[in-house]
PDB file of C-alpha atoms in Angstrom:
ATOM      1  CA  MET A   1     -19.968  -7.918  -5.510  1.00 42.00           C
ATOM      2  CA  PRO A   2     -17.720  -5.472  -3.692  1.00 45.00           C
ATOM      3  CA  THR A   3     -19.639  -2.931  -1.639  1.00 44.00           C
ATOM      4  CA  VAL A   4     -19.636   0.746  -2.578  1.00 45.00           C
ATOM      5  CA  TYR A   5     -19.295   3.134   0.272  1.00 42.00           C
ATOM      6  CA  ALA A   6     -20.437   6.763  -0.284  1.00 41.00           C
ATOM      7  CA  ARG A   7     -19.667   8.288   2.984  1.00 43.00           C
ATOM      8  CA  ARG A   8     -19.398  11.651   1.354  1.00 39.00           C
ATOM      9  CA  ILE A   9     -22.340  11.769  -0.881  1.00 36.00           C
ATOM     10  CA  GLY A  10     -25.585  12.169   1.110  1.00 37.00           C
ATOM     11  CA  VAL A  11     -29.517  11.228   0.680  1.00 33.00           C
ATOM     12  CA  PHE A  12     -30.203  10.572  -3.122  1.00 33.00           C
ATOM     13  CA  ALA A  13     -33.210  12.465  -3.908  1.00 34.00           C
ATOM     14  CA  SER A  14     -34.218  11.129  -7.160  1.00 34.00           C
ATOM     15  CA  ALA A  15     -34.974   7.708  -9.115  1.00 35.00           C
ATOM     16  CA  VAL A  16     -32.417   8.930 -11.612  1.00 32.00           C
ATOM     17  CA  ALA A  17     -29.907   9.076  -8.521  1.00 35.00           C
ATOM     18  CA  LEU A  18     -30.720   5.993  -7.304  1.00 34.00           C
ATOM     19  CA  ALA A  19     -30.497   4.149 -10.738  1.00 34.00           C
ATOM     20  CA  SER A  20     -26.970   5.736 -11.105  1.00 34.00           C
ATOM     21  CA  LEU A  21     -25.932   3.851  -7.848  1.00 34.00           C
ATOM     22  CA  THR A  22     -27.365   0.691  -8.628  1.00 32.00           C
ATOM     23  CA  SER A  23     -25.200   0.772 -11.914  1.00 32.00           C
ATOM     24  CA  LEU A  24     -22.299   1.561 -10.051  1.00 33.00           C
ATOM     25  CA  VAL A  25     -22.817  -1.216  -7.586  1.00 34.00           C
ATOM     26  CA  ASN A  26     -23.183  -3.674 -10.411  1.00 34.00           C
ATOM     27  CA  ALA A  27     -19.936  -2.445 -12.055  1.00 35.00           C
ATOM     28  CA  PRO A  28     -16.905  -4.571 -12.274  1.00 36.00           C
ATOM     29  CA  ALA A  29     -14.362  -3.954  -9.611  1.00 43.00           C
ATOM     30  CA  ALA A  30     -11.115  -1.723 -10.297  1.00 39.00           C
ATOM     31  CA  GLN A  31      -8.163  -3.921 -11.624  1.00 48.00           C
ATOM     32  CA  ALA A  32      -5.633  -1.649 -11.469  1.00 83.00           C
ATOM     33  CA  ALA A  33      -2.988  -2.668  -9.266  1.00 90.00           C
ATOM     34  CA  PRO A  34       0.962  -1.798  -8.141  1.00 95.00           C
ATOM     35  CA  PRO A  35       3.686  -3.189 -10.160  1.00 96.00           C
ATOM     36  CA  THR A  36       3.706  -7.182  -9.901  1.00 97.00           C
ATOM     37  CA  PRO A  37       5.496  -8.530  -6.888  1.00 98.00           C
ATOM     38  CA  ILE A  38       8.290 -11.295  -6.903  1.00 98.00           C
ATOM     39  CA  SER A  39       6.491 -15.216  -7.190  1.00 98.00           C
ATOM     40  CA  ALA A  40       5.910 -16.656  -4.112  1.00 98.00           C
ATOM     41  CA  SER A  41       8.244 -19.354  -4.752  1.00 98.00           C
ATOM     42  CA  ALA A  42      11.221 -16.340  -5.250  1.00 98.00           C
ATOM     43  CA  ALA A  43      10.075 -15.020  -1.831  1.00 98.00           C
ATOM     44  CA  ARG A  44      10.313 -18.412  -0.022  1.00 98.00           C
ATOM     45  CA  SER A  45      13.789 -18.734  -1.751  1.00 98.00           C
ATOM     46  CA  TYR A  46      14.807 -15.566  -0.355  1.00 98.00           C
ATOM     47  CA  LEU A  47      13.375 -15.908   2.882  1.00 98.00           C
ATOM     48  CA  ALA A  48      15.287 -19.279   3.265  1.00 98.00           C
ATOM     49  CA  THR A  49      18.574 -17.035   2.962  1.00 98.00           C
ATOM     50  CA  VAL A  50      17.394 -14.512   5.448  1.00 98.00           C
ATOM     51  CA  THR A  51      19.053 -14.772   9.275  1.00 98.00           C
ATOM     52  CA  PRO A  52      16.653 -12.765  10.992  1.00 98.00           C
ATOM     53  CA  LYS A  53      17.561  -9.712  13.067  1.00 98.00           C
ATOM     54  CA  ALA A  54      15.825  -7.838  15.794  1.00 97.00           C
ATOM     55  CA  GLU A  55      14.481  -4.565  14.975  1.00 96.00           C
ATOM     56  CA  GLY A  56      16.089  -1.512  15.636  1.00 96.00           C
ATOM     57  CA  SER A  57      15.290   1.455  17.962  1.00 96.00           C
ATOM     58  CA  SER A  58      12.516   4.038  16.902  1.00 96.00           C
ATOM     59  CA  SER A  59      14.884   6.621  18.379  1.00 97.00           C
ATOM     60  CA  GLY A  60      15.373   9.664  15.925  1.00 97.00           C
ATOM     61  CA  TYR A  61      12.508   8.651  13.549  1.00 98.00           C
ATOM     62  CA  SER A  62      10.323  11.151  12.087  1.00 97.00           C
ATOM     63  CA  ARG A  63       8.420  10.964   8.818  1.00 96.00           C
ATOM     64  CA  ASP A  64      10.029  14.358   7.757  1.00 97.00           C
ATOM     65  CA  LEU A  65      13.246  12.149   7.270  1.00 98.00           C
ATOM     66  CA  PHE A  66      11.358  10.105   4.417  1.00 98.00           C
ATOM     67  CA  PRO A  67      10.143  13.372   2.173  1.00 97.00           C
ATOM     68  CA  HIS A  68       7.269  11.788   0.586  1.00 94.00           C
ATOM     69  CA  TRP A  69       4.594  12.734  -2.187  1.00 95.00           C
ATOM     70  CA  SER A  70       7.578  14.167  -4.493  1.00 94.00           C
ATOM     71  CA  THR A  71       6.487  15.259  -7.861  1.00 92.00           C
ATOM     72  CA  VAL A  72       6.737  12.863 -10.459  1.00 92.00           C
ATOM     73  CA  SER A  73       5.794  14.746 -13.719  1.00 87.00           C
ATOM     74  CA  GLY A  74       4.527  17.989 -14.199  1.00 89.00           C
ATOM     75  CA  SER A  75       2.016  18.857 -11.308  1.00 89.00           C
ATOM     76  CA  CYS A  76       1.460  14.867 -10.673  1.00 95.00           C
ATOM     77  CA  ASN A  77       2.985  13.777  -7.061  1.00 96.00           C
ATOM     78  CA  THR A  78       3.272  10.125  -5.913  1.00 97.00           C
ATOM     79  CA  ARG A  79       0.097  10.251  -4.651  1.00 97.00           C
ATOM     80  CA  GLU A  80      -1.866  11.522  -7.512  1.00 97.00           C
ATOM     81  CA  THR A  81       0.315   9.115  -9.647  1.00 96.00           C
ATOM     82  CA  VAL A  82      -0.815   6.055  -7.539  1.00 97.00           C
ATOM     83  CA  LEU A  83      -4.223   6.982  -7.396  1.00 97.00           C
ATOM     84  CA  LYS A  84      -4.405   7.277 -11.173  1.00 96.00           C
ATOM     85  CA  ARG A  85      -2.770   3.791 -11.508  1.00 97.00           C
ATOM     86  CA  ASP A  86      -4.674   2.174  -8.917  1.00 97.00           C
ATOM     87  CA  GLY A  87      -8.204   3.284 -10.208  1.00 97.00           C
ATOM     88  CA  VAL A  88     -10.518   2.963 -13.078  1.00 96.00           C
ATOM     89  CA  ASN A  89     -11.716   5.813 -15.271  1.00 97.00           C
ATOM     90  CA  VAL A  90      -9.775   8.284 -12.968  1.00 97.00           C
ATOM     91  CA  VAL A  91     -10.138  11.915 -14.173  1.00 97.00           C
ATOM     92  CA  GLN A  92      -7.779  14.585 -12.858  1.00 96.00           C
ATOM     93  CA  ASP A  93      -8.118  18.301 -12.572  1.00 96.00           C
ATOM     94  CA  SER A  94      -5.430  20.690 -13.907  1.00 94.00           C
ATOM     95  CA  ALA A  95      -3.561  20.285 -10.549  1.00 94.00           C
ATOM     96  CA  CYS A  96      -3.511  16.482 -11.054  1.00 96.00           C
ATOM     97  CA  ALA A  97      -6.010  16.225  -8.397  1.00 96.00           C
ATOM     98  CA  ALA A  98      -8.095  12.944  -9.044  1.00 97.00           C
ATOM     99  CA  VAL A  99     -11.713  14.373  -9.101  1.00 97.00           C
ATOM    100  CA  SER A 100     -13.463  11.031 -10.158  1.00 97.00           C
ATOM    101  CA  GLY A 101     -12.988   7.434 -10.724  1.00 97.00           C
ATOM    102  CA  THR A 102     -13.390   3.922  -8.850  1.00 97.00           C
ATOM    103  CA  TRP A 103     -10.956   2.451  -6.449  1.00 97.00           C
ATOM    104  CA  TYR A 104     -10.914  -0.891  -5.208  1.00 97.00           C
ATOM    105  CA  SER A 105      -9.139  -1.447  -1.965  1.00 98.00           C
ATOM    106  CA  GLU A 106      -7.481  -4.663  -2.176  1.00 97.00           C
ATOM    107  CA  TYR A 107      -7.017  -5.011   1.539  1.00 98.00           C
ATOM    108  CA  ASP A 108     -10.986  -5.005   2.693  1.00 98.00           C
ATOM    109  CA  GLY A 109     -12.791  -5.510  -0.630  1.00 97.00           C
ATOM    110  CA  ALA A 110     -14.342  -2.131  -0.413  1.00 98.00           C
ATOM    111  CA  THR A 111     -14.957   0.089  -3.427  1.00 98.00           C
ATOM    112  CA  TRP A 112     -14.664   3.842  -3.282  1.00 98.00           C
ATOM    113  CA  THR A 113     -15.781   6.737  -5.850  1.00 97.00           C
ATOM    114  CA  ALA A 114     -13.896   9.420  -3.832  1.00 97.00           C
ATOM    115  CA  ALA A 115     -10.147  10.070  -3.272  1.00 97.00           C
ATOM    116  CA  ALA A 116     -10.608  11.172  -0.089  1.00 97.00           C
ATOM    117  CA  ASP A 117     -11.527   7.848   1.093  1.00 98.00           C
ATOM    118  CA  LEU A 118      -8.260   6.710   0.213  1.00 98.00           C
ATOM    119  CA  ASP A 119      -4.796   6.530   1.611  1.00 98.00           C
ATOM    120  CA  ILE A 120      -1.515   5.532  -0.460  1.00 98.00           C
ATOM    121  CA  ASP A 121       0.015   2.845   1.895  1.00 98.00           C
ATOM    122  CA  HIS A 122       3.532   2.199   2.163  1.00 98.00           C
ATOM    123  CA  VAL A 123       3.356  -1.385   2.181  1.00 98.00           C
ATOM    124  CA  VAL A 124       6.924  -1.761   4.281  1.00 98.00           C
ATOM    125  CA  ALA A 125       5.803   1.415   7.039  1.00 98.00           C
ATOM    126  CA  LEU A 126       8.706   4.177   6.976  1.00 98.00           C
ATOM    127  CA  SER A 127       8.722   3.716  10.547  1.00 98.00           C
ATOM    128  CA  GLU A 128       9.229  -0.038   9.777  1.00 98.00           C
ATOM    129  CA  ALA A 129      12.215   0.546   7.584  1.00 98.00           C
ATOM    130  CA  TRP A 130      13.665   2.852   9.838  1.00 98.00           C
ATOM    131  CA  ARG A 131      13.851   0.114  12.323  1.00 98.00           C
ATOM    132  CA  SER A 132      14.925  -2.308   9.583  1.00 98.00           C
ATOM    133  CA  GLY A 133      17.956  -0.373   8.477  1.00 98.00           C
ATOM    134  CA  ALA A 134      16.690   2.898   6.936  1.00 98.00           C
ATOM    135  CA  SER A 135      17.805   5.056   9.880  1.00 98.00           C
ATOM    136  CA  SER A 136      21.366   4.538   8.239  1.00 98.00           C
ATOM    137  CA  TRP A 137      20.426   5.575   4.992  1.00 98.00           C
ATOM    138  CA  THR A 138      20.885   9.142   3.455  1.00 98.00           C
ATOM    139  CA  THR A 139      17.893  11.553   3.238  1.00 97.00           C
ATOM    140  CA  ALA A 140      17.785  10.947  -0.740  1.00 98.00           C
ATOM    141  CA  LYS A 141      17.749   7.648  -0.360  1.00 98.00           C
ATOM    142  CA  ARG A 142      15.091   7.432   2.111  1.00 98.00           C
ATOM    143  CA  GLN A 143      12.930   9.749  -0.164  1.00 98.00           C
ATOM    144  CA  GLN A 144      13.637   7.300  -2.920  1.00 98.00           C
ATOM    145  CA  PHE A 145      12.072   4.667  -0.666  1.00 98.00           C
ATOM    146  CA  ALA A 146       8.977   6.721   0.269  1.00 98.00           C
ATOM    147  CA  ASN A 147       8.079   7.413  -3.593  1.00 98.00           C
ATOM    148  CA  ASP A 148       9.093   4.019  -4.905  1.00 98.00           C
ATOM    149  CA  VAL A 149       6.380   3.535  -7.499  1.00 96.00           C
ATOM    150  CA  THR A 150       8.927   0.800  -9.439  1.00 96.00           C
ATOM    151  CA  ARG A 151       8.612  -1.719  -6.772  1.00 98.00           C
ATOM    152  CA  PRO A 152       5.120  -2.901  -5.067  1.00 98.00           C
ATOM    153  CA  GLN A 153       5.541  -0.209  -2.384  1.00 98.00           C
ATOM    154  CA  LEU A 154       2.616   1.718  -2.654  1.00 98.00           C
ATOM    155  CA  ILE A 155      -1.174   1.021  -3.077  1.00 98.00           C
ATOM    156  CA  ALA A 156      -4.102   3.055  -2.634  1.00 98.00           C
ATOM    157  CA  VAL A 157      -6.227   1.340   0.006  1.00 98.00           C
ATOM    158  CA  THR A 158      -9.374   2.356   2.695  1.00 98.00           C
ATOM    159  CA  ASP A 159      -7.903   5.490   4.751  1.00 98.00           C
ATOM    160  CA  ASN A 160      -9.354   3.546   8.096  1.00 98.00           C
ATOM    161  CA  VAL A 161      -7.639   0.620   6.960  1.00 98.00           C
ATOM    162  CA  ASN A 162      -4.548   1.839   6.221  1.00 98.00           C
ATOM    163  CA  GLN A 163      -4.801   4.066   9.708  1.00 97.00           C
ATOM    164  CA  ALA A 164      -5.413   0.890  11.537  1.00 97.00           C
ATOM    165  CA  LYS A 165      -2.456  -1.053  10.046  1.00 98.00           C
ATOM    166  CA  GLY A 166      -0.006   1.516  10.872  1.00 97.00           C
ATOM    167  CA  ASP A 167       3.424   0.533  11.521  1.00 97.00           C
ATOM    168  CA  LEU A 168       2.656  -2.856  11.947  1.00 98.00           C
ATOM    169  CA  ASP A 169       4.629  -5.937  10.096  1.00 98.00           C
ATOM    170  CA  PRO A 170       2.968  -8.943   8.705  1.00 98.00           C
ATOM    171  CA  ALA A 171       3.471 -10.815  12.240  1.00 98.00           C
ATOM    172  CA  GLU A 172       1.040  -7.987  13.422  1.00 98.00           C
ATOM    173  CA  TRP A 173      -1.108  -7.292  10.726  1.00 98.00           C
ATOM    174  CA  MET A 174      -2.442  -8.827   7.382  1.00 98.00           C
ATOM    175  CA  PRO A 175      -5.110  -7.556   5.285  1.00 98.00           C
ATOM    176  CA  SER A 176      -8.917  -8.794   6.120  1.00 98.00           C
ATOM    177  CA  ARG A 177      -9.038 -10.274   2.748  1.00 98.00           C
ATOM    178  CA  THR A 178      -7.635 -13.755   3.130  1.00 97.00           C
ATOM    179  CA  SER A 179      -7.570 -14.085  -0.879  1.00 97.00           C
ATOM    180  CA  TYR A 180      -4.859 -11.048  -1.038  1.00 98.00           C
ATOM    181  CA  ARG A 181      -2.307 -12.195   1.809  1.00 98.00           C
ATOM    182  CA  CYS A 182      -0.452 -14.347  -0.604  1.00 98.00           C
ATOM    183  CA  THR A 183       0.229 -10.899  -2.806  1.00 98.00           C
ATOM    184  CA  TYR A 184       0.478  -8.815   0.257  1.00 98.00           C
ATOM    185  CA  ALA A 185       3.334 -11.245   1.470  1.00 98.00           C
ATOM    186  CA  ARG A 186       5.188 -11.289  -1.754  1.00 98.00           C
ATOM    187  CA  MET A 187       4.823  -7.535  -1.927  1.00 98.00           C
ATOM    188  CA  TRP A 188       6.375  -7.145   1.532  1.00 98.00           C
ATOM    189  CA  VAL A 189       9.508  -9.408   0.704  1.00 98.00           C
ATOM    190  CA  HIS A 190       9.850  -7.757  -2.536  1.00 98.00           C
ATOM    191  CA  VAL A 191      10.353  -4.372  -1.062  1.00 98.00           C
ATOM    192  CA  LYS A 192      12.477  -5.579   1.931  1.00 98.00           C
ATOM    193  CA  GLN A 193      14.510  -7.696  -0.515  1.00 98.00           C
ATOM    194  CA  TYR A 194      15.372  -4.711  -3.037  1.00 98.00           C
ATOM    195  CA  TRP A 195      15.992  -2.154  -0.514  1.00 98.00           C
ATOM    196  CA  GLY A 196      18.174  -4.332   1.665  1.00 98.00           C
ATOM    197  CA  LEU A 197      16.135  -4.226   4.802  1.00 98.00           C
ATOM    198  CA  SER A 198      16.488  -6.602   7.716  1.00 98.00           C
ATOM    199  CA  ILE A 199      13.781  -9.127   8.691  1.00 98.00           C
ATOM    200  CA  ASP A 200      12.938 -10.268  12.171  1.00 98.00           C
ATOM    201  CA  SER A 201      12.221 -13.698  13.726  1.00 98.00           C
ATOM    202  CA  ALA A 202       8.470 -13.236  14.224  1.00 98.00           C
ATOM    203  CA  GLU A 203       8.265 -11.259  10.908  1.00 98.00           C
ATOM    204  CA  LYS A 204      10.083 -13.889   8.948  1.00 98.00           C
ATOM    205  CA  THR A 205       7.843 -16.653  10.583  1.00 98.00           C
ATOM    206  CA  ALA A 206       4.467 -15.026   9.632  1.00 98.00           C
ATOM    207  CA  LEU A 207       5.776 -14.601   5.819  1.00 98.00           C
ATOM    208  CA  VAL A 208       6.863 -18.165   5.386  1.00 98.00           C
ATOM    209  CA  ASN A 209       3.641 -19.294   6.982  1.00 98.00           C
ATOM    210  CA  VAL A 210       1.413 -17.266   4.233  1.00 98.00           C
ATOM    211  CA  LEU A 211       3.857 -17.981   1.601  1.00 98.00           C
ATOM    212  CA  ASN A 212       3.750 -21.690   2.030  1.00 98.00           C
ATOM    213  CA  GLY A 213       0.018 -21.754   1.467  1.00 97.00           C
ATOM    214  CA  CYS A 214       0.560 -19.782  -1.824  1.00 96.00           C
TER     215      CYS A 214
END
């Protein structure tokens, strides 16, 4: 059963509040998820065609070159769109901000009830993309990449976990939930394949090793 974290809730003052917490702990985990990535066999087949290429330089990189959290519809930007998609019973205010809901972080198995405890992870980090070919893209294309909700590139996860991941690739970081690593590897390959981004030798080896066990 996933653990519910409530860093910003404070001490419960009544039996009613305690009963409410117990109900939440026993609630089923959120099942919402990003778009389904390519299959493990398709990912393995693609990697078999990939000639590894050393990563490029980070010189010139800036997050500002990847305009993100663009407006998706109405007052809803990409972050709020993903929070709504990846959560269960998400309620949004008139500005599209998530004011309540439940989110299950696939990377670490934590369940959250406050949107502030979640980051929207770029599965293939922006700086990783820059070093893998996006440095030559137009700003418009980088904006599309940074806000891609059609591929499995964005996912709501525990903020601290996302920050610890940073811009590391699968040779350097994988989700602590081992049961999610196959899915994560499929997501990574899907995104890199679709966007035509290069893969270095250590990255390819790590991906193949995970996918061979899927």
